[in-house]
Tab-separated table of C-alpha atoms and ligand atoms in Angstrom:
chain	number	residue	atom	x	y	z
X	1	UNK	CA	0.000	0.000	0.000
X	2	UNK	CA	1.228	2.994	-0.716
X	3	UNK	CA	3.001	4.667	2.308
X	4	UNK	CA	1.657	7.796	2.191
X	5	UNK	CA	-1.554	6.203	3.548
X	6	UNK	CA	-0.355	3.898	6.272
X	7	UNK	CA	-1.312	4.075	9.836
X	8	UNK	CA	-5.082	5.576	9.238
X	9	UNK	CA	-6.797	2.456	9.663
X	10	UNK	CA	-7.734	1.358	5.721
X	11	UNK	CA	-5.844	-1.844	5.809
X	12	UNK	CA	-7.945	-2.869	8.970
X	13	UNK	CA	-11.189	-1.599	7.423
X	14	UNK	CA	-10.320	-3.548	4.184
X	15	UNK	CA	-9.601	-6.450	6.183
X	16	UNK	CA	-13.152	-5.764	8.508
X	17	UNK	CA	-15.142	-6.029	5.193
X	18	UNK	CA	-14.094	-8.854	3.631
X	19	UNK	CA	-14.446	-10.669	6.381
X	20	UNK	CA	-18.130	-9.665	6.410
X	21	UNK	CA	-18.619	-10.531	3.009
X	22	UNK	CA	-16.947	-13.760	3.541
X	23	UNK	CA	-19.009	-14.630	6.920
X	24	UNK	CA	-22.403	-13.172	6.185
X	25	UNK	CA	-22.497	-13.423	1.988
X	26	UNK	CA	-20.479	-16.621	1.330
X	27	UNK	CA	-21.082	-18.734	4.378
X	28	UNK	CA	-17.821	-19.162	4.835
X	29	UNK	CA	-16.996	-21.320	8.258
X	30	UNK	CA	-13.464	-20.590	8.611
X	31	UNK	CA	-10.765	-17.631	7.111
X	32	UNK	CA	-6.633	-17.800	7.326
X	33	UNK	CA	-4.694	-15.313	6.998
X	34	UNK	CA	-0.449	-15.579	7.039
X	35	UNK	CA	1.802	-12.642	7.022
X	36	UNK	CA	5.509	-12.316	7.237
X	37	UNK	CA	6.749	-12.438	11.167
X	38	UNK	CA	8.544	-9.178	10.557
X	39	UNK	CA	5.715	-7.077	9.145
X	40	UNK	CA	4.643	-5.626	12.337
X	41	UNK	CA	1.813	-3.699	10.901
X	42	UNK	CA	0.460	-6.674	8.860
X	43	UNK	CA	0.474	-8.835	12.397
X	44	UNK	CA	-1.444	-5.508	14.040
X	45	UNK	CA	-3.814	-6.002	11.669
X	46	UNK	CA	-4.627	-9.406	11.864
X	47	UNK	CA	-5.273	-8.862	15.692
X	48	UNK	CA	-7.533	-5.948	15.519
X	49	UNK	CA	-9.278	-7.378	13.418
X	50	UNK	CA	-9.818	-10.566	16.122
X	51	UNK	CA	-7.735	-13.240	14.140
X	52	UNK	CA	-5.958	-15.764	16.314
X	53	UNK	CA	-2.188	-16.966	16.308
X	54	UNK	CA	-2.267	-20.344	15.220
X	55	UNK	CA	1.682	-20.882	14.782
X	56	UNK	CA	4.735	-20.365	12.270
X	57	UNK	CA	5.024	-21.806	9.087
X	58	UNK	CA	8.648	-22.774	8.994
X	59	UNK	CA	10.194	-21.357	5.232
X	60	UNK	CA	7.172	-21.803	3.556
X	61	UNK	CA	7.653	-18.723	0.940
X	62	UNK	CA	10.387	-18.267	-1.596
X	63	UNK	CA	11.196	-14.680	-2.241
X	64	UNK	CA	14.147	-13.390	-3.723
X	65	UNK	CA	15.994	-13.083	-0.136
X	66	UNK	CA	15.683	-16.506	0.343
X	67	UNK	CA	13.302	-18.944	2.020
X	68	UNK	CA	10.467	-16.964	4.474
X	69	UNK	CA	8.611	-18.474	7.682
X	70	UNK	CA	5.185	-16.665	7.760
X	71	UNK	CA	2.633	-16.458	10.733
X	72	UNK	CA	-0.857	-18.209	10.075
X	73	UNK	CA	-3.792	-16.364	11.711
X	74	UNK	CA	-7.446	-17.727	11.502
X	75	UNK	CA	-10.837	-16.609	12.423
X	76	UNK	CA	-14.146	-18.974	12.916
X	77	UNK	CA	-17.527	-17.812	11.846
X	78	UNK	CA	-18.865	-17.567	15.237
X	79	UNK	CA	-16.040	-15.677	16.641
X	80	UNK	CA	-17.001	-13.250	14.497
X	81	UNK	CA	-20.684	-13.257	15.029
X	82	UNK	CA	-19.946	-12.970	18.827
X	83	UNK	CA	-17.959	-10.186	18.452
G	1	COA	C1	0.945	-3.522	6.581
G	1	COA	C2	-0.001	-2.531	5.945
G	1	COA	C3	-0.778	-3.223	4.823
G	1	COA	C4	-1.003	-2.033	7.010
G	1	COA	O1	-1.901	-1.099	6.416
G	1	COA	P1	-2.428	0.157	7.237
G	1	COA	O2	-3.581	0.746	6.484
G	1	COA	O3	-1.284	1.040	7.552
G	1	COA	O4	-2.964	-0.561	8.573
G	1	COA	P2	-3.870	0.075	9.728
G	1	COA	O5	-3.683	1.542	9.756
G	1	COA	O6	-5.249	-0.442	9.566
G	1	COA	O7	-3.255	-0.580	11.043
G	1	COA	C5	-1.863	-0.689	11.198
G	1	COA	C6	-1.553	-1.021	12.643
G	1	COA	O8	-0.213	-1.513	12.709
G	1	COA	C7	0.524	-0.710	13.610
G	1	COA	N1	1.908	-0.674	13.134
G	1	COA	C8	2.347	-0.254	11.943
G	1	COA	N2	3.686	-0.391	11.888
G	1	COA	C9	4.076	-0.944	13.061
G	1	COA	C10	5.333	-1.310	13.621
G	1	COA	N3	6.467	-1.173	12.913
G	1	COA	N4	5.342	-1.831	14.863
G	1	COA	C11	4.207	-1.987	15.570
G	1	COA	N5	2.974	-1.653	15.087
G	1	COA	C12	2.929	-1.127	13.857
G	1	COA	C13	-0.178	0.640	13.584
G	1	COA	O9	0.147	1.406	14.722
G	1	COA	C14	-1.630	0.180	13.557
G	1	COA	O10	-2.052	-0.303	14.807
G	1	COA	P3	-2.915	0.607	15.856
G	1	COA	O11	-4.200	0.951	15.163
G	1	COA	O12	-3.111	-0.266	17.047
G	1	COA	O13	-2.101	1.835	16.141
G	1	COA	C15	0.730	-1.299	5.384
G	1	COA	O14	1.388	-0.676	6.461
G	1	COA	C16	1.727	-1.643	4.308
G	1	COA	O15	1.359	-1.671	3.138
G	1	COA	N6	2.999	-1.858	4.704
G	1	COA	C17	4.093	-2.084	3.768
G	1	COA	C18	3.917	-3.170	2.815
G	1	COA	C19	3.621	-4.456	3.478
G	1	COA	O16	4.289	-4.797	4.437
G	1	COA	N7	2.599	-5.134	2.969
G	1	COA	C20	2.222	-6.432	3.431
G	1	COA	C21	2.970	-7.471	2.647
G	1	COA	S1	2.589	-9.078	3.217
C-alpha cells in the first residue's frame, strides 16, 4: 500500500469487510490469513481485526531473499458473530 496512507486504519477496514462478506455473503466457516513475522503492521492487523495466532510456518515462501517463515492467523464464523 502505498506509504503515504499507512497508519489511518484502511488496511484494517479492508480487512473488517471482507471478512463480512466472507461470513455473512459466502457462508464461509473458517478464514486464514499468514503474514511475514517481521511485518509488524500486517500482524497488528490481523489482531484488531480478532484473528488468532495459530503458529509459524517454517520457510514456507520463496522470495528473492531466500526462504520466508510466515505467521498463520485464523478466524471462525462464530467468533465473528460474537464479536
Ligand atoms: C501492513 C499494511 C498493509 C497495514 O496497512 P495500514 O492501512 O497502515 O494498517 P492500519 O492503519 O489499519 O493498522 C496498522 C496497525 O499496525 C501498527 N503498526 C504499523 N507499523 C508498526 C510497527 N512497525 N510496529 C508496531 N505496530 C505497527 C499501527 O500502529 C496500527 O495499529 P494501531 O491501530 O493499534 O495503532 C501497510 O502498512 C503496508 O502496506 N505496509 C508495507 C507493505 C507491506 O508490508 N505489505 C504487506 C505485505 S505481506
Amino acid at each position: 500500500m502505498n506509504p503515504d496512507y499507512w497508519g489511518m486504519g484502511l488496511a484494517t477496514e479492508v480487512a473488517n469487510l471482507l471478512i463480512s462478506f466472507g461470513f455473512s455473503q459466502l457462508n464461509f466457516h473458517r478464514l486464514y490469513a499468514t503474514c511475514d513475522p517481521r511485518n509488524c503492521g500486517s500482524i497488528r492487523v490481523l489482531e484488531k481485526v480478532g484473528m488468532t495466532k495459530e503458529g509459524r510456518m517454517r520457510e514456507d515462501l520463496l522470495i528473492k531473499d531466500g526462504w520466508r517463515d510466515s505467521l498463520l492467523y485464523s478466524l471462525l464464523d462464530h467468533e465473528w458473530f460474537e464479536k
